[in-house]
Structure formats: C-alpha cells, structure tokens
Short mmCIF file of the C-alpha atoms (twelve columns), coordinates in Angstrom:
data_MODEL
# 
_entry.id   MODEL 
# 
loop_
_atom_site.group_PDB 
_atom_site.id 
_atom_site.type_symbol 
_atom_site.label_atom_id 
_atom_site.label_alt_id 
_atom_site.label_comp_id 
_atom_site.label_asym_id 
_atom_site.label_seq_id 
_atom_site.Cartn_x 
_atom_site.Cartn_y 
_atom_site.Cartn_z 
_atom_site.pdbx_PDB_model_num 
ATOM 1   C CA . MET A 1   0.000   0.000  0.000   1 
ATOM 2   C CA . MET A 2   2.829   2.437  0.835   1 
ATOM 3   C CA . LEU A 3   4.474   1.826  -2.530  1 
ATOM 4   C CA . LYS A 4   1.167   2.013  -4.398  1 
ATOM 5   C CA . GLU A 5   0.277   5.321  -2.757  1 
ATOM 6   C CA . ALA A 6   3.749   6.744  -3.332  1 
ATOM 7   C CA . LEU A 7   3.497   5.858  -7.016  1 
ATOM 8   C CA . SER A 8   0.132   7.646  -7.209  1 
ATOM 9   C CA . ALA A 9   1.576   10.978 -6.057  1 
ATOM 10  C CA . ALA A 10  1.972   12.337 -9.590  1 
ATOM 11  C CA . ASP A 11  -1.731  11.893 -10.301 1 
ATOM 12  C CA . CYS A 12  -2.620  13.496 -6.961  1 
ATOM 13  C CA . VAL A 13  -0.407  16.475 -7.722  1 
ATOM 14  C CA . ALA A 14  -1.971  16.825 -11.166 1 
ATOM 15  C CA . LEU A 15  -5.428  16.823 -9.552  1 
ATOM 16  C CA . GLN A 16  -4.390  19.468 -7.035  1 
ATOM 17  C CA . LEU A 17  -2.925  21.718 -9.720  1 
ATOM 18  C CA . GLU A 18  -6.097  21.461 -11.807 1 
ATOM 19  C CA . ASN A 19  -8.238  22.676 -8.917  1 
ATOM 20  C CA . ASP A 20  -8.531  25.761 -6.709  1 
ATOM 21  C CA . VAL A 21  -6.629  27.900 -9.225  1 
ATOM 22  C CA . GLU A 22  -8.577  31.075 -8.522  1 
ATOM 23  C CA . ARG A 23  -8.599  30.358 -4.792  1 
ATOM 24  C CA . TYR A 24  -4.789  30.258 -4.741  1 
ATOM 25  C CA . ALA A 25  -4.640  33.408 -6.869  1 
ATOM 26  C CA . GLU A 26  -6.960  35.144 -4.411  1 
ATOM 27  C CA . LEU A 27  -4.808  33.978 -1.501  1 
ATOM 28  C CA . GLY A 28  -1.717  35.302 -3.286  1 
ATOM 29  C CA . ARG A 29  -3.340  38.709 -3.670  1 
ATOM 30  C CA . LYS A 30  -4.299  38.670 0.016   1 
ATOM 31  C CA . LEU A 31  -0.733  37.870 1.085   1 
ATOM 32  C CA . ARG A 32  0.773   40.551 -1.163  1 
ATOM 33  C CA . THR A 33  -1.457  43.236 0.323   1 
ATOM 34  C CA . THR A 34  -1.115  42.242 3.990   1 
ATOM 35  C CA . THR A 35  1.688   43.257 6.356   1 
ATOM 36  C CA . PHE A 36  3.013   40.485 8.590   1 
ATOM 37  C CA . ASN A 37  5.271   41.036 11.578  1 
ATOM 38  C CA . THR A 38  5.340   37.315 12.384  1 
ATOM 39  C CA . ALA A 39  4.974   34.139 10.313  1 
ATOM 40  C CA . LEU A 40  4.493   30.735 11.931  1 
ATOM 41  C CA . THR A 41  3.989   27.121 10.897  1 
ATOM 42  C CA . VAL A 42  1.921   24.616 12.858  1 
ATOM 43  C CA . ALA A 43  2.442   20.915 12.133  1 
ATOM 44  C CA . ARG A 44  3.636   17.544 13.416  1 
ATOM 45  C CA . GLY A 45  5.616   14.660 11.914  1 
ATOM 46  C CA . SER A 46  5.840   14.507 8.137   1 
ATOM 47  C CA . SER A 47  3.618   17.566 7.914   1 
ATOM 48  C CA . ASP A 48  6.169   19.501 9.966   1 
ATOM 49  C CA . HIS A 49  8.852   18.531 7.452   1 
ATOM 50  C CA . ALA A 50  6.605   19.864 4.689   1 
ATOM 51  C CA . ALA A 51  6.153   23.026 6.757   1 
ATOM 52  C CA . ASN A 52  9.934   23.394 6.964   1 
ATOM 53  C CA . TYR A 53  10.101  23.306 3.178   1 
ATOM 54  C CA . CYS A 54  7.328   25.890 2.848   1 
ATOM 55  C CA . ALA A 55  9.029   28.077 5.451   1 
ATOM 56  C CA . TYR A 56  12.324  27.863 3.584   1 
ATOM 57  C CA . LEU A 57  10.680  29.020 0.362   1 
ATOM 58  C CA . ILE A 58  8.959   31.907 2.166   1 
ATOM 59  C CA . MET A 59  12.183  33.058 3.782   1 
ATOM 60  C CA . ALA A 60  14.312  32.638 0.648   1 
ATOM 61  C CA . ARG A 61  11.849  34.165 -1.789  1 
ATOM 62  C CA . MET A 62  9.694   36.541 0.268   1 
ATOM 63  C CA . GLY A 63  12.213  37.672 2.887   1 
ATOM 64  C CA . ARG A 64  9.883   36.898 5.803   1 
ATOM 65  C CA . ILE A 65  11.294  35.126 8.853   1 
ATOM 66  C CA . VAL A 66  9.235   32.009 9.636   1 
ATOM 67  C CA . ALA A 67  9.263   30.056 12.898  1 
ATOM 68  C CA . SER A 68  7.750   26.717 13.878  1 
ATOM 69  C CA . LEU A 69  5.248   27.265 16.684  1 
ATOM 70  C CA . PRO A 70  5.659   25.080 19.809  1 
ATOM 71  C CA . MET A 71  1.960   24.200 19.981  1 
ATOM 72  C CA . SER A 72  2.015   23.516 23.719  1 
ATOM 73  C CA . LEU A 73  2.351   27.282 24.247  1 
ATOM 74  C CA . VAL A 74  -1.290  27.471 23.194  1 
ATOM 75  C CA . THR A 75  -2.671  24.061 24.146  1 
ATOM 76  C CA . LEU A 76  -1.035  23.521 27.556  1 
ATOM 77  C CA . TYR A 77  0.670   26.696 28.754  1 
ATOM 78  C CA . LYS A 78  -2.121  29.017 27.579  1 
ATOM 79  C CA . SER A 79  0.487   31.677 26.833  1 
ATOM 80  C CA . PRO A 80  -0.817  35.143 25.858  1 
ATOM 81  C CA . LEU A 81  0.693   35.158 22.366  1 
ATOM 82  C CA . VAL A 82  0.369   38.261 20.223  1 
ATOM 83  C CA . THR A 83  -1.668  37.325 17.156  1 
ATOM 84  C CA . ARG A 84  -2.025  40.663 15.361  1 
ATOM 85  C CA . ASP A 85  -0.245  40.983 11.988  1 
ATOM 86  C CA . THR A 86  0.641   37.279 12.049  1 
ATOM 87  C CA . LEU A 87  0.549   34.720 9.254   1 
ATOM 88  C CA . THR A 88  -0.064  31.188 10.547  1 
ATOM 89  C CA . ILE A 89  0.179   28.172 8.239   1 
ATOM 90  C CA . ALA A 90  -0.905  24.707 9.373   1 
ATOM 91  C CA . ILE A 91  -0.239  21.535 7.415   1 
ATOM 92  C CA . SER A 92  -1.982  18.233 8.145   1 
ATOM 93  C CA . GLN A 93  -3.152  15.094 6.414   1 
ATOM 94  C CA . SER A 94  -6.059  14.367 8.752   1 
ATOM 95  C CA . GLY A 95  -6.732  17.801 10.225  1 
ATOM 96  C CA . GLN A 96  -7.815  16.049 13.419  1 
ATOM 97  C CA . SER A 97  -5.130  16.594 16.070  1 
ATOM 98  C CA . PRO A 98  -6.174  19.102 18.753  1 
ATOM 99  C CA . ASP A 99  -2.653  20.525 19.052  1 
ATOM 100 C CA . VAL A 100 -2.794  21.616 15.428  1 
ATOM 101 C CA . VAL A 101 -6.420  22.744 15.385  1 
ATOM 102 C CA . GLU A 102 -6.424  24.763 18.613  1 
ATOM 103 C CA . PRO A 103 -3.540  27.121 17.670  1 
ATOM 104 C CA . ILE A 104 -5.136  27.900 14.319  1 
ATOM 105 C CA . ARG A 105 -8.410  28.689 16.024  1 
ATOM 106 C CA . TYR A 106 -6.568  30.807 18.619  1 
ATOM 107 C CA . PHE A 107 -4.687  32.830 16.011  1 
ATOM 108 C CA . ARG A 108 -7.721  33.280 13.784  1 
ATOM 109 C CA . ASP A 109 -9.785  34.531 16.726  1 
ATOM 110 C CA . GLY A 110 -6.974  37.012 17.403  1 
ATOM 111 C CA . GLY A 111 -7.101  38.437 13.888  1 
ATOM 112 C CA . ALA A 112 -4.213  36.542 12.288  1 
ATOM 113 C CA . THR A 113 -4.293  35.334 8.692   1 
ATOM 114 C CA . THR A 114 -4.658  31.569 9.010   1 
ATOM 115 C CA . ILE A 115 -4.063  29.002 6.265   1 
ATOM 116 C CA . ALA A 116 -4.580  25.239 6.443   1 
ATOM 117 C CA . LEU A 117 -3.046  22.987 3.816   1 
ATOM 118 C CA . VAL A 118 -5.067  19.892 4.651   1 
ATOM 119 C CA . ASN A 119 -6.044  16.672 2.951   1 
ATOM 120 C CA . ASP A 120 -9.387  16.231 4.735   1 
ATOM 121 C CA . ILE A 121 -11.241 19.381 3.798   1 
ATOM 122 C CA . ASP A 122 -14.124 18.443 6.131   1 
ATOM 123 C CA . SER A 123 -11.821 18.238 9.162   1 
ATOM 124 C CA . PRO A 124 -11.796 20.460 12.278  1 
ATOM 125 C CA . LEU A 125 -8.576  22.089 11.045  1 
ATOM 126 C CA . ALA A 126 -10.153 23.086 7.740   1 
ATOM 127 C CA . ALA A 127 -13.087 24.573 9.625   1 
ATOM 128 C CA . ALA A 128 -10.794 26.481 11.981  1 
ATOM 129 C CA . ALA A 129 -8.704  28.209 9.297   1 
ATOM 130 C CA . GLU A 130 -9.720  31.238 7.261   1 
ATOM 131 C CA . TRP A 131 -8.105  29.740 4.158   1 
ATOM 132 C CA . ALA A 132 -8.502  25.948 3.874   1 
ATOM 133 C CA . MET A 133 -6.649  24.642 0.823   1 
ATOM 134 C CA . PRO A 134 -7.218  20.941 0.001   1 
ATOM 135 C CA . LEU A 135 -4.206  18.760 -0.773  1 
ATOM 136 C CA . ARG A 136 -6.365  16.479 -2.947  1 
ATOM 137 C CA . ALA A 137 -4.256  13.404 -2.207  1 
ATOM 138 C CA . GLY A 138 -7.339  11.252 -1.732  1 
ATOM 139 C CA . LYS A 139 -7.723  8.910  1.226   1 
ATOM 140 C CA . GLU A 140 -4.358  7.647  2.397   1 
ATOM 141 C CA . GLN A 141 -4.486  4.091  3.759   1 
ATOM 142 C CA . SER A 142 -0.827  3.538  4.546   1 
ATOM 143 C CA . VAL A 143 0.253   4.675  7.996   1 
ATOM 144 C CA . ALA A 144 3.437   6.078  6.463   1 
ATOM 145 C CA . ALA A 145 2.517   9.301  4.668   1 
ATOM 146 C CA . THR A 146 3.787   9.520  1.086   1 
ATOM 147 C CA . LYS A 147 1.354   11.048 -1.389  1 
ATOM 148 C CA . SER A 148 -0.031  13.405 1.266   1 
ATOM 149 C CA . PHE A 149 3.509   14.581 2.066   1 
ATOM 150 C CA . ILE A 150 4.296   15.232 -1.590  1 
ATOM 151 C CA . THR A 151 1.031   17.093 -2.115  1 
ATOM 152 C CA . SER A 152 1.798   19.124 1.028   1 
ATOM 153 C CA . LEU A 153 5.121   20.173 -0.467  1 
ATOM 154 C CA . VAL A 154 3.361   21.139 -3.686  1 
ATOM 155 C CA . ALA A 155 0.683   23.128 -1.856  1 
ATOM 156 C CA . GLY A 156 3.358   25.039 0.061   1 
ATOM 157 C CA . ALA A 157 5.257   25.839 -3.136  1 
ATOM 158 C CA . ARG A 158 2.009   26.790 -4.832  1 
ATOM 159 C CA . LEU A 159 1.191   29.200 -2.025  1 
ATOM 160 C CA . VAL A 160 4.596   30.856 -2.368  1 
ATOM 161 C CA . ALA A 161 4.364   31.012 -6.175  1 
ATOM 162 C CA . GLN A 162 1.083   32.911 -5.932  1 
ATOM 163 C CA . TRP A 163 2.326   35.131 -3.110  1 
ATOM 164 C CA . GLN A 164 5.421   36.059 -5.111  1 
ATOM 165 C CA . ASN A 165 3.421   36.087 -8.355  1 
ATOM 166 C CA . ASP A 166 6.306   34.198 -9.971  1 
ATOM 167 C CA . PRO A 167 5.510   32.705 -13.389 1 
ATOM 168 C CA . GLU A 168 8.697   30.592 -13.442 1 
ATOM 169 C CA . LEU A 169 7.791   28.789 -10.216 1 
ATOM 170 C CA . THR A 170 4.188   28.416 -11.389 1 
ATOM 171 C CA . GLU A 171 5.345   26.883 -14.672 1 
ATOM 172 C CA . GLY A 172 7.690   24.596 -12.770 1 
ATOM 173 C CA . LEU A 173 4.803   23.381 -10.648 1 
ATOM 174 C CA . ALA A 174 2.781   22.614 -13.784 1 
ATOM 175 C CA . ALA A 175 5.588   20.316 -14.965 1 
ATOM 176 C CA . LEU A 176 5.784   18.413 -11.674 1 
ATOM 177 C CA . PRO A 177 3.436   15.494 -12.464 1 
ATOM 178 C CA . ASP A 178 5.643   14.349 -15.336 1 
ATOM 179 C CA . ALA A 179 8.791   14.916 -13.264 1 
ATOM 180 C CA . LEU A 180 7.337   12.828 -10.431 1 
ATOM 181 C CA . ARG A 181 6.496   9.983  -12.801 1 
ATOM 182 C CA . ARG A 182 10.083  9.965  -14.056 1 
ATOM 183 C CA . ALA A 183 11.318  9.999  -10.456 1 
ATOM 184 C CA . THR A 184 9.578   6.699  -9.703  1 
ATOM 185 C CA . GLU A 185 11.747  5.018  -12.331 1 
ATOM 186 C CA . VAL A 186 15.119  6.010  -10.858 1 
ATOM 187 C CA . ASP A 187 17.177  3.023  -9.701  1 
ATOM 188 C CA . TRP A 188 18.208  3.321  -6.062  1 
ATOM 189 C CA . SER A 189 19.048  -0.372 -5.611  1 
ATOM 190 C CA . PRO A 190 22.615  0.463  -4.435  1 
ATOM 191 C CA . ALA A 191 21.000  1.905  -1.302  1 
ATOM 192 C CA . LEU A 192 19.297  -1.419 -0.581  1 
ATOM 193 C CA . GLU A 193 22.622  -3.220 -0.594  1 
ATOM 194 C CA . VAL A 194 24.004  -0.848 2.028   1 
ATOM 195 C CA . LEU A 195 20.927  -0.381 4.204   1 
ATOM 196 C CA . THR A 196 19.320  -3.823 4.381   1 
ATOM 197 C CA . PRO A 197 21.843  -5.019 7.013   1 
ATOM 198 C CA . ALA A 198 22.373  -1.590 8.613   1 
ATOM 199 C CA . ARG A 199 21.584  -0.753 12.243  1 
ATOM 200 C CA . ASN A 200 21.728  3.021  11.969  1 
ATOM 201 C CA . ILE A 201 22.183  5.854  9.487   1 
ATOM 202 C CA . MET A 202 22.682  9.590  9.293   1 
ATOM 203 C CA . VAL A 203 20.678  11.474 6.683   1 
ATOM 204 C CA . VAL A 204 22.214  14.772 5.633   1 
ATOM 205 C CA . GLY A 205 20.885  17.762 3.725   1 
ATOM 206 C CA . ARG A 206 21.245  21.499 3.889   1 
ATOM 207 C CA . GLY A 207 19.122  24.454 2.941   1 
ATOM 208 C CA . ILE A 208 16.175  23.441 0.848   1 
ATOM 209 C CA . SER A 209 17.151  19.752 0.959   1 
ATOM 210 C CA . PHE A 210 17.179  19.551 4.764   1 
ATOM 211 C CA . PRO A 211 13.390  18.996 5.095   1 
ATOM 212 C CA . ILE A 212 13.810  15.942 2.853   1 
ATOM 213 C CA . ALA A 213 16.583  14.640 5.108   1 
ATOM 214 C CA . LEU A 214 14.220  15.012 8.071   1 
ATOM 215 C CA . GLU A 215 11.449  13.172 6.260   1 
ATOM 216 C CA . SER A 216 13.745  10.381 5.087   1 
ATOM 217 C CA . ALA A 217 15.085  9.810  8.601   1 
ATOM 218 C CA . LEU A 218 11.528  9.547  9.907   1 
ATOM 219 C CA . LYS A 219 10.575  7.033  7.220   1 
ATOM 220 C CA . PHE A 220 13.655  4.899  7.953   1 
ATOM 221 C CA . LYS A 221 12.570  4.681  11.585  1 
ATOM 222 C CA . GLU A 222 8.887   4.279  10.814  1 
ATOM 223 C CA . THR A 223 8.984   1.620  8.094   1 
ATOM 224 C CA . SER A 224 12.339  -0.152 8.557   1 
ATOM 225 C CA . ALA A 225 13.006  0.194  12.314  1 
ATOM 226 C CA . LEU A 226 16.341  1.706  11.299  1 
ATOM 227 C CA . GLN A 227 17.779  4.181  13.800  1 
ATOM 228 C CA . ALA A 228 18.112  7.279  11.649  1 
ATOM 229 C CA . GLU A 229 18.957  10.872 12.490  1 
ATOM 230 C CA . ALA A 230 18.884  13.878 10.193  1 
ATOM 231 C CA . PHE A 231 21.562  16.546 10.323  1 
ATOM 232 C CA . SER A 232 22.353  19.662 8.384   1 
ATOM 233 C CA . GLY A 233 25.574  19.415 6.442   1 
ATOM 234 C CA . ALA A 234 26.675  22.492 8.373   1 
ATOM 235 C CA . GLU A 235 26.164  20.776 11.735  1 
ATOM 236 C CA . ILE A 236 27.537  17.302 11.238  1 
ATOM 237 C CA . LYS A 237 31.072  18.306 12.286  1 
ATOM 238 C CA . HIS A 238 29.870  19.825 15.564  1 
ATOM 239 C CA . GLY A 239 29.370  16.520 17.411  1 
ATOM 240 C CA . PRO A 240 27.721  13.900 15.196  1 
ATOM 241 C CA . MET A 241 31.163  13.330 13.615  1 
ATOM 242 C CA . ALA A 242 32.100  11.334 16.732  1 
ATOM 243 C CA . LEU A 243 29.687  8.595  15.634  1 
ATOM 244 C CA . ILE A 244 31.403  8.020  12.301  1 
ATOM 245 C CA . GLU A 245 33.305  4.754  12.096  1 
ATOM 246 C CA . ASP A 246 34.203  2.287  9.373   1 
ATOM 247 C CA . GLY A 247 31.115  1.320  7.435   1 
ATOM 248 C CA . TYR A 248 28.801  3.868  9.092   1 
ATOM 249 C CA . PRO A 249 26.107  4.696  6.513   1 
ATOM 250 C CA . LEU A 250 25.344  8.262  5.453   1 
ATOM 251 C CA . LEU A 251 22.687  9.281  2.957   1 
ATOM 252 C CA . ILE A 252 23.457  12.769 1.672   1 
ATOM 253 C CA . PHE A 253 20.896  14.716 -0.393  1 
ATOM 254 C CA . ALA A 254 22.893  17.093 -2.614  1 
ATOM 255 C CA . THR A 255 20.136  18.809 -4.563  1 
ATOM 256 C CA . ARG A 256 20.931  21.683 -6.914  1 
ATOM 257 C CA . GLY A 257 21.624  25.117 -5.477  1 
ATOM 258 C CA . PRO A 258 24.171  26.964 -3.322  1 
ATOM 259 C CA . THR A 259 24.534  24.138 -0.776  1 
ATOM 260 C CA . GLN A 260 25.337  21.396 -3.291  1 
ATOM 261 C CA . ALA A 261 29.104  21.908 -3.563  1 
ATOM 262 C CA . GLY A 262 29.542  21.767 0.208   1 
ATOM 263 C CA . LEU A 263 27.544  18.557 0.479   1 
ATOM 264 C CA . ILE A 264 29.556  16.898 -2.286  1 
ATOM 265 C CA . ALA A 265 32.766  17.913 -0.479  1 
ATOM 266 C CA . LEU A 266 31.318  16.548 2.785   1 
ATOM 267 C CA . ALA A 267 30.634  13.215 1.094   1 
ATOM 268 C CA . ALA A 268 34.248  13.001 -0.034  1 
ATOM 269 C CA . GLU A 269 35.537  13.812 3.448   1 
ATOM 270 C CA . MET A 270 33.237  11.272 5.113   1 
ATOM 271 C CA . ARG A 271 34.526  8.593  2.746   1 
ATOM 272 C CA . THR A 272 38.080  9.272  3.933   1 
ATOM 273 C CA . ARG A 273 36.857  8.705  7.488   1 
ATOM 274 C CA . GLY A 274 35.504  5.284  6.594   1 
ATOM 275 C CA . ALA A 275 31.822  6.118  6.265   1 
ATOM 276 C CA . ARG A 276 29.713  4.191  3.759   1 
ATOM 277 C CA . VAL A 277 28.402  7.206  1.883   1 
ATOM 278 C CA . LEU A 278 25.340  7.203  -0.333  1 
ATOM 279 C CA . LEU A 279 25.598  10.512 -2.150  1 
ATOM 280 C CA . ALA A 280 22.292  11.314 -3.845  1 
ATOM 281 C CA . ALA A 281 22.909  13.950 -6.499  1 
ATOM 282 C CA . PRO A 282 21.753  14.839 -10.016 1 
ATOM 283 C CA . ALA A 283 23.087  12.996 -13.044 1 
ATOM 284 C CA . ASP A 284 25.742  15.631 -13.785 1 
ATOM 285 C CA . VAL A 285 27.544  14.907 -10.479 1 
ATOM 286 C CA . ALA A 286 30.110  12.229 -11.252 1 
ATOM 287 C CA . GLU A 287 30.724  11.349 -7.588  1 
ATOM 288 C CA . ARG A 288 27.095  10.344 -6.965  1 
ATOM 289 C CA . ASP A 289 26.054  6.911  -5.711  1 
ATOM 290 C CA . LEU A 290 22.345  7.523  -6.274  1 
ATOM 291 C CA . THR A 291 20.846  9.642  -9.027  1 
ATOM 292 C CA . LEU A 292 18.550  12.420 -7.906  1 
ATOM 293 C CA . PRO A 293 15.802  13.380 -10.350 1 
ATOM 294 C CA . THR A 294 15.393  17.091 -10.985 1 
ATOM 295 C CA . ALA A 295 12.408  19.364 -11.495 1 
ATOM 296 C CA . ALA A 296 11.956  22.369 -13.779 1 
ATOM 297 C CA . THR A 297 13.550  24.646 -11.170 1 
ATOM 298 C CA . PRO A 298 15.935  23.829 -8.282  1 
ATOM 299 C CA . ASP A 299 13.471  25.004 -5.619  1 
ATOM 300 C CA . LEU A 300 11.188  22.110 -6.627  1 
ATOM 301 C CA . ASP A 301 13.937  19.461 -6.686  1 
ATOM 302 C CA . PRO A 302 13.187  18.239 -3.125  1 
ATOM 303 C CA . ILE A 303 9.715   17.180 -4.253  1 
ATOM 304 C CA . VAL A 304 10.961  14.791 -6.928  1 
ATOM 305 C CA . ALA A 305 13.891  13.720 -4.708  1 
ATOM 306 C CA . VAL A 306 11.582  12.434 -1.999  1 
ATOM 307 C CA . GLN A 307 9.508   10.614 -4.628  1 
ATOM 308 C CA . ALA A 308 12.584  8.577  -5.597  1 
ATOM 309 C CA . PHE A 309 13.371  8.005  -1.918  1 
ATOM 310 C CA . TYR A 310 9.878   6.693  -1.106  1 
ATOM 311 C CA . VAL A 311 10.123  3.947  -3.720  1 
ATOM 312 C CA . MET A 312 13.408  2.780  -2.222  1 
ATOM 313 C CA . ALA A 313 12.088  3.072  1.356   1 
ATOM 314 C CA . ALA A 314 9.150   0.771  0.608   1 
ATOM 315 C CA . GLN A 315 11.502  -1.751 -0.974  1 
ATOM 316 C CA . LEU A 316 13.931  -1.493 1.938   1 
ATOM 317 C CA . SER A 317 11.221  -2.213 4.499   1 
ATOM 318 C CA . LYS A 318 10.376  -5.479 2.772   1 
ATOM 319 C CA . ALA A 319 14.052  -6.353 2.324   1 
ATOM 320 C CA . ARG A 320 14.449  -6.004 6.096   1 
ATOM 321 C CA . GLY A 321 11.523  -8.375 6.675   1 
ATOM 322 C CA . MET A 322 9.034   -5.711 7.717   1 
ATOM 323 C CA . ASP A 323 5.646   -4.534 6.498   1 
ATOM 324 C CA . PRO A 324 5.781   -0.840 5.557   1 
ATOM 325 C CA . ASP A 325 1.972   -0.638 5.782   1 
ATOM 326 C CA . ARG A 326 1.921   -1.722 9.424   1 
ATOM 327 C CA . PRO A 327 4.693   0.051  11.327  1 
ATOM 328 C CA . ARG A 328 5.045   -1.110 14.908  1 
ATOM 329 C CA . HIS A 329 3.116   0.855  17.556  1 
ATOM 330 C CA . LEU A 330 1.840   3.432  15.050  1 
ATOM 331 C CA . SER A 331 -1.593  4.446  13.763  1 
ATOM 332 C CA . LYS A 332 -2.679  6.646  10.860  1 
ATOM 333 C CA . VAL A 333 -4.167  9.498  12.885  1 
ATOM 334 C CA . THR A 334 -2.294  10.745 15.938  1 
ATOM 335 C CA . LYS A 335 -4.094  13.090 18.307  1 
ATOM 336 C CA . THR A 336 -2.051  15.042 20.869  1 
ATOM 337 C CA . ASN A 337 -2.812  18.073 23.007  1 
# 
C-alpha cells in the first residue's frame, strides 16, 4: 500500500494543480497586500517537514522570517501570544489533532491570517482556518505518509508562487506530475545493498534539501526500524562526527543550489573517514552513488527527490523483513494536546 500510494503521487499532484486555481490566486493577492510582523507554521511529523520546506521558500523568496510554533504554548501553557499581523500556516493530512487545530483557532480569533493545507477538507482544522486549501491526495491508507507529504510540499510551493506572483515557479509546478512519474523510475538499488543489514544511518541535507533529510530519517525509523537521524551538512562536524566509524552509513541529499558543492565535499571527506556514503545527487555529479531526479527549477527538486526516496524506502522495508503498511506501535491518525 505504501508503494502504491507513493506511485500515485503524480496523479494526486496533477489533480491538485487542476483545482482551486482562482482560490490560490486570491490567496496570493491577500498575502501581497497584507503586512506580517510574524509568520508561523503549525504541524507535526511529516507535515512539519513539509512546513519546513514551505518556510524555507517563504524566507528565501519573500524575505519573511518564519518560525515553527511550539503548539504547547497554546494548548497547555495558555500563553498570551500576540496574534495581530501574524501569518499562521498549518499543514496536516487528517486535520484532526487538537494541538494543530487549537492554535489555528486561537490565532484566527486574534485576527491573524490563518491558512490550512489539509487533505481532509471536512476536518476540524479546515473549519478552523480562514483559508482551507485541500491537498487532494485522496484517502491515504498507509500509515506512512507519502502522497499526502508530496502534495503538502506542492501546496506550500504553490502558495509561495502565488504570493510572489512568480511565473517561473508556477510553470515549474505545472511540470511536476511528469517529473514525479520519471522519479519513480530512478534506480536506487545500491541503497538497498548498504541499508538492508544496517543498524543506523545519518541522513544529511542542507538548505532546501534539509526537510527531505528530516522526512527520510523519519521514514527509515517508521517503516524499517532503522535508527536514523537527520543533520544539516553544516552541523555534522559539531558533534555527530564522533559517531562516524568504518562502514557507518550516510545518505546525503545534494540537490541543486548553493549548498550542493559543500555537500559533495562533505561526502568526499566522510569517505576518507571510513563512512559508507550514499551521495544522492543529479546525473551531472560524477561522484554520486544515487541519481537524484530534478524538477523544472531547483526550488522544486526536493519534491521529486523524496519521490525517488519513497520507492526505495518501501523496498527497503520489505528487504528487512518488515511490512511498511503496518509500522510497529503506530496508527494513521495521531491526536495530541
């Protein structure tokens, strides 16, 4: 089921892009004419990784600082947060968890602009937000989110494209369904050889690829019971380096952009220290171990990169004797306060 749903992501993205066109345009106009002193994201798990990607695009393209809200400030501590002139973006597959719904309701009641990128448009989260934008991933049966994560990334990029009124990013989004289909055909079997017997792994990214490192580490834990931690390429030498020993696996996402050269250099250095490096990079990088698919523009590369990863992750789970559709101790909808 996980693999089937991951492979369906391109069709889900195409459906999303065909719908709500004027609604996104209207939201873009609203954002361009509104002054924000604060911008926040509200999300958990995979949705929080999608929020990190959206936040990165907002900061890089719109120049607004974006922070991830510790939801317990609202749900448990009842802190008197200032809501005026605030943009608050929630991302959720189910839209059910109280610790995501309550902050959106709180900020909307306080006059903030609230947006929910949510798969279940009839959910409490959709009702709580001023702007509820459906992901249109369809019902997701697998506990491990795949198509809903990819459609969350697309919705975040779509929001930014309309806010910036950027035709290049909009055109790049239109080309994503075909790029995602090509991404499912990329051969990542060398990763299976390294990771099937592994006990742990570091997943490394930086900049716009770091949210994908976070998501990949979560999926390794969730579907393969593989102890995985995500680190920025800028942080790995500050302490995590002490874990590196002969044969220690590292998956490094070197997507296009300003951070790529540093990540390629990091891969080379980690090899000299004995690490078993899996450098995922585009086809023009000779040092790569895994080929990263690319999108029409580098800012969209993480979306097709995670599509290739999901196919491998589903295969890895089975190779390790596990069922990716039934992760231990986990359920599809998690509700926390």
